[in-house]
Amino acid sequence: MKNTVNREYKTTFILDLRETEDDVAKVSADITEILSSLGASVSESEDLGIKEFARAADPNFKQAHYLEVYFSGNASVPHELKEKLHLDKRVNRIFVESND
């Protein structure tokens, strides 16, 4: 039996916009479009601005833009989202939390 119950998620993206002309609004729109194609429903997105890293692994990348996206979808959406974005150079890290 397939679980089709929608869950609420909070996703935090650390963006690396150094090598692109895209801004946070464009990346947010692209992520919303991807989530919609996966059957998820985006309720809110929030630009948290640029934050310094506590420990920077790369001395040339010490700060990044943070973006939070709240959405609801079935349990497979977070994994599918990570798969779709893992080659996107604009997204450095993805953290997904279930709000249920």
PDB file of C-alpha atoms in Angstrom:
ATOM      1  CA  MET A   1       0.000   0.000   0.000  1.00  0.00           C
ATOM      2  CA  LYS A   2       1.417   3.346  -1.048  1.00  0.00           C
ATOM      3  CA  ASN A   3       1.453   6.162   1.490  1.00  0.00           C
ATOM      4  CA  THR A   4      -0.163   9.220  -0.127  1.00  0.00           C
ATOM      5  CA  VAL A   5      -0.542  11.292   3.033  1.00  0.00           C
ATOM      6  CA  ASN A   6       0.826  14.794   2.574  1.00  0.00           C
ATOM      7  CA  ARG A   7       3.364  15.962   5.116  1.00  0.00           C
ATOM      8  CA  GLU A   8       4.529  19.468   5.918  1.00  0.00           C
ATOM      9  CA  TYR A   9       8.216  20.239   5.299  1.00  0.00           C
ATOM     10  CA  LYS A  10      10.602  23.092   5.980  1.00  0.00           C
ATOM     11  CA  THR A  11      13.571  23.109   3.612  1.00  0.00           C
ATOM     12  CA  THR A  12      16.632  25.321   4.010  1.00  0.00           C
ATOM     13  CA  PHE A  13      18.840  25.892   0.986  1.00  0.00           C
ATOM     14  CA  ILE A  14      22.370  27.280   1.115  1.00  0.00           C
ATOM     15  CA  LEU A  15      22.898  28.935  -2.239  1.00  0.00           C
ATOM     16  CA  ASP A  16      26.171  29.514  -4.082  1.00  0.00           C
ATOM     17  CA  LEU A  17      25.482  32.356  -6.505  1.00  0.00           C
ATOM     18  CA  ARG A  18      29.123  33.241  -7.231  1.00  0.00           C
ATOM     19  CA  GLU A  19      29.241  31.785 -10.757  1.00  0.00           C
ATOM     20  CA  THR A  20      25.739  32.673 -11.937  1.00  0.00           C
ATOM     21  CA  GLU A  21      23.822  35.780 -12.872  1.00  0.00           C
ATOM     22  CA  ASP A  22      20.670  34.388 -11.253  1.00  0.00           C
ATOM     23  CA  ASP A  23      19.418  36.066  -8.107  1.00  0.00           C
ATOM     24  CA  VAL A  24      17.639  34.518  -5.126  1.00  0.00           C
ATOM     25  CA  ALA A  25      14.201  35.240  -6.620  1.00  0.00           C
ATOM     26  CA  LYS A  26      15.072  33.274  -9.780  1.00  0.00           C
ATOM     27  CA  VAL A  27      16.441  30.309  -7.798  1.00  0.00           C
ATOM     28  CA  SER A  28      13.361  30.384  -5.539  1.00  0.00           C
ATOM     29  CA  ALA A  29      11.060  30.362  -8.583  1.00  0.00           C
ATOM     30  CA  ASP A  30      12.997  27.427 -10.073  1.00  0.00           C
ATOM     31  CA  ILE A  31      12.749  25.453  -6.806  1.00  0.00           C
ATOM     32  CA  THR A  32       9.009  26.184  -6.586  1.00  0.00           C
ATOM     33  CA  GLU A  33       8.591  24.939 -10.161  1.00  0.00           C
ATOM     34  CA  ILE A  34      10.509  21.732  -9.392  1.00  0.00           C
ATOM     35  CA  LEU A  35       8.430  21.113  -6.262  1.00  0.00           C
ATOM     36  CA  SER A  36       5.223  21.627  -8.250  1.00  0.00           C
ATOM     37  CA  SER A  37       6.405  19.121 -10.854  1.00  0.00           C
ATOM     38  CA  LEU A  38       6.941  16.618  -8.012  1.00  0.00           C
ATOM     39  CA  GLY A  39       3.360  17.093  -6.811  1.00  0.00           C
ATOM     40  CA  ALA A  40       4.209  19.268  -3.810  1.00  0.00           C
ATOM     41  CA  SER A  41       2.489  22.485  -2.835  1.00  0.00           C
ATOM     42  CA  VAL A  42       4.648  25.436  -1.747  1.00  0.00           C
ATOM     43  CA  SER A  43       3.024  27.503   0.991  1.00  0.00           C
ATOM     44  CA  GLU A  44       5.769  30.034   1.697  1.00  0.00           C
ATOM     45  CA  SER A  45       9.359  30.914   0.890  1.00  0.00           C
ATOM     46  CA  GLU A  46      11.592  33.252   2.828  1.00  0.00           C
ATOM     47  CA  ASP A  47      14.897  34.830   1.844  1.00  0.00           C
ATOM     48  CA  LEU A  48      17.046  34.797   5.004  1.00  0.00           C
ATOM     49  CA  GLY A  49      19.833  36.832   3.450  1.00  0.00           C
ATOM     50  CA  ILE A  50      23.577  36.282   3.489  1.00  0.00           C
ATOM     51  CA  LYS A  51      25.071  34.587   6.537  1.00  0.00           C
ATOM     52  CA  GLU A  52      28.661  33.798   7.511  1.00  0.00           C
ATOM     53  CA  PHE A  53      29.624  30.153   8.015  1.00  0.00           C
ATOM     54  CA  ALA A  54      30.827  29.125  11.483  1.00  0.00           C
ATOM     55  CA  ARG A  55      33.523  27.019   9.781  1.00  0.00           C
ATOM     56  CA  ALA A  56      34.305  27.507   6.120  1.00  0.00           C
ATOM     57  CA  ALA A  57      35.664  24.453   4.311  1.00  0.00           C
ATOM     58  CA  ASP A  58      36.594  26.628   1.330  1.00  0.00           C
ATOM     59  CA  PRO A  59      38.497  29.847   2.124  1.00  0.00           C
ATOM     60  CA  ASN A  60      36.912  31.471  -0.945  1.00  0.00           C
ATOM     61  CA  PHE A  61      33.374  30.568   0.171  1.00  0.00           C
ATOM     62  CA  LYS A  62      32.918  31.952   3.697  1.00  0.00           C
ATOM     63  CA  GLN A  63      29.324  33.171   3.408  1.00  0.00           C
ATOM     64  CA  ALA A  64      26.237  32.262   1.445  1.00  0.00           C
ATOM     65  CA  HIS A  65      22.647  33.178   0.782  1.00  0.00           C
ATOM     66  CA  TYR A  66      20.086  31.188   2.796  1.00  0.00           C
ATOM     67  CA  LEU A  67      16.583  30.431   1.519  1.00  0.00           C
ATOM     68  CA  GLU A  68      13.771  28.657   3.391  1.00  0.00           C
ATOM     69  CA  VAL A  69      10.894  27.005   1.548  1.00  0.00           C
ATOM     70  CA  TYR A  70       7.835  25.531   3.255  1.00  0.00           C
ATOM     71  CA  PHE A  71       5.882  22.936   1.298  1.00  0.00           C
ATOM     72  CA  SER A  72       3.586  19.948   1.666  1.00  0.00           C
ATOM     73  CA  GLY A  73       3.900  16.731  -0.270  1.00  0.00           C
ATOM     74  CA  ASN A  74       4.167  12.986   0.066  1.00  0.00           C
ATOM     75  CA  ALA A  75       7.115  11.290   1.775  1.00  0.00           C
ATOM     76  CA  SER A  76       9.085  10.779  -1.459  1.00  0.00           C
ATOM     77  CA  VAL A  77       9.279  14.490  -2.368  1.00  0.00           C
ATOM     78  CA  PRO A  78      12.355  15.404  -0.232  1.00  0.00           C
ATOM     79  CA  HIS A  79      14.441  12.609  -1.760  1.00  0.00           C
ATOM     80  CA  GLU A  80      13.268  13.428  -5.303  1.00  0.00           C
ATOM     81  CA  LEU A  81      13.986  17.134  -4.718  1.00  0.00           C
ATOM     82  CA  LYS A  82      17.552  16.373  -3.611  1.00  0.00           C
ATOM     83  CA  GLU A  83      18.051  14.153  -6.664  1.00  0.00           C
ATOM     84  CA  LYS A  84      16.841  16.871  -9.040  1.00  0.00           C
ATOM     85  CA  LEU A  85      19.000  19.573  -7.455  1.00  0.00           C
ATOM     86  CA  HIS A  86      22.211  17.660  -6.739  1.00  0.00           C
ATOM     87  CA  LEU A  87      23.800  18.813 -10.020  1.00  0.00           C
ATOM     88  CA  ASP A  88      22.561  22.406  -9.754  1.00  0.00           C
ATOM     89  CA  LYS A  89      25.661  24.521  -9.065  1.00  0.00           C
ATOM     90  CA  ARG A  90      23.508  27.260  -7.508  1.00  0.00           C
ATOM     91  CA  VAL A  91      22.481  24.995  -4.601  1.00  0.00           C
ATOM     92  CA  ASN A  92      25.305  24.186  -2.198  1.00  0.00           C
ATOM     93  CA  ARG A  93      23.351  22.381   0.567  1.00  0.00           C
ATOM     94  CA  ILE A  94      19.785  21.241   1.212  1.00  0.00           C
ATOM     95  CA  PHE A  95      18.345  20.567   4.675  1.00  0.00           C
ATOM     96  CA  VAL A  96      14.838  19.088   4.860  1.00  0.00           C
ATOM     97  CA  GLU A  97      12.854  18.923   8.103  1.00  0.00           C
ATOM     98  CA  SER A  98       9.449  17.344   8.521  1.00  0.00           C
ATOM     99  CA  ASN A  99       7.039  19.543  10.482  1.00  0.00           C
ATOM    100  CA  ASP A 100       4.797  16.599  11.389  1.00  0.00           C
TER     101      ASP A 100
END
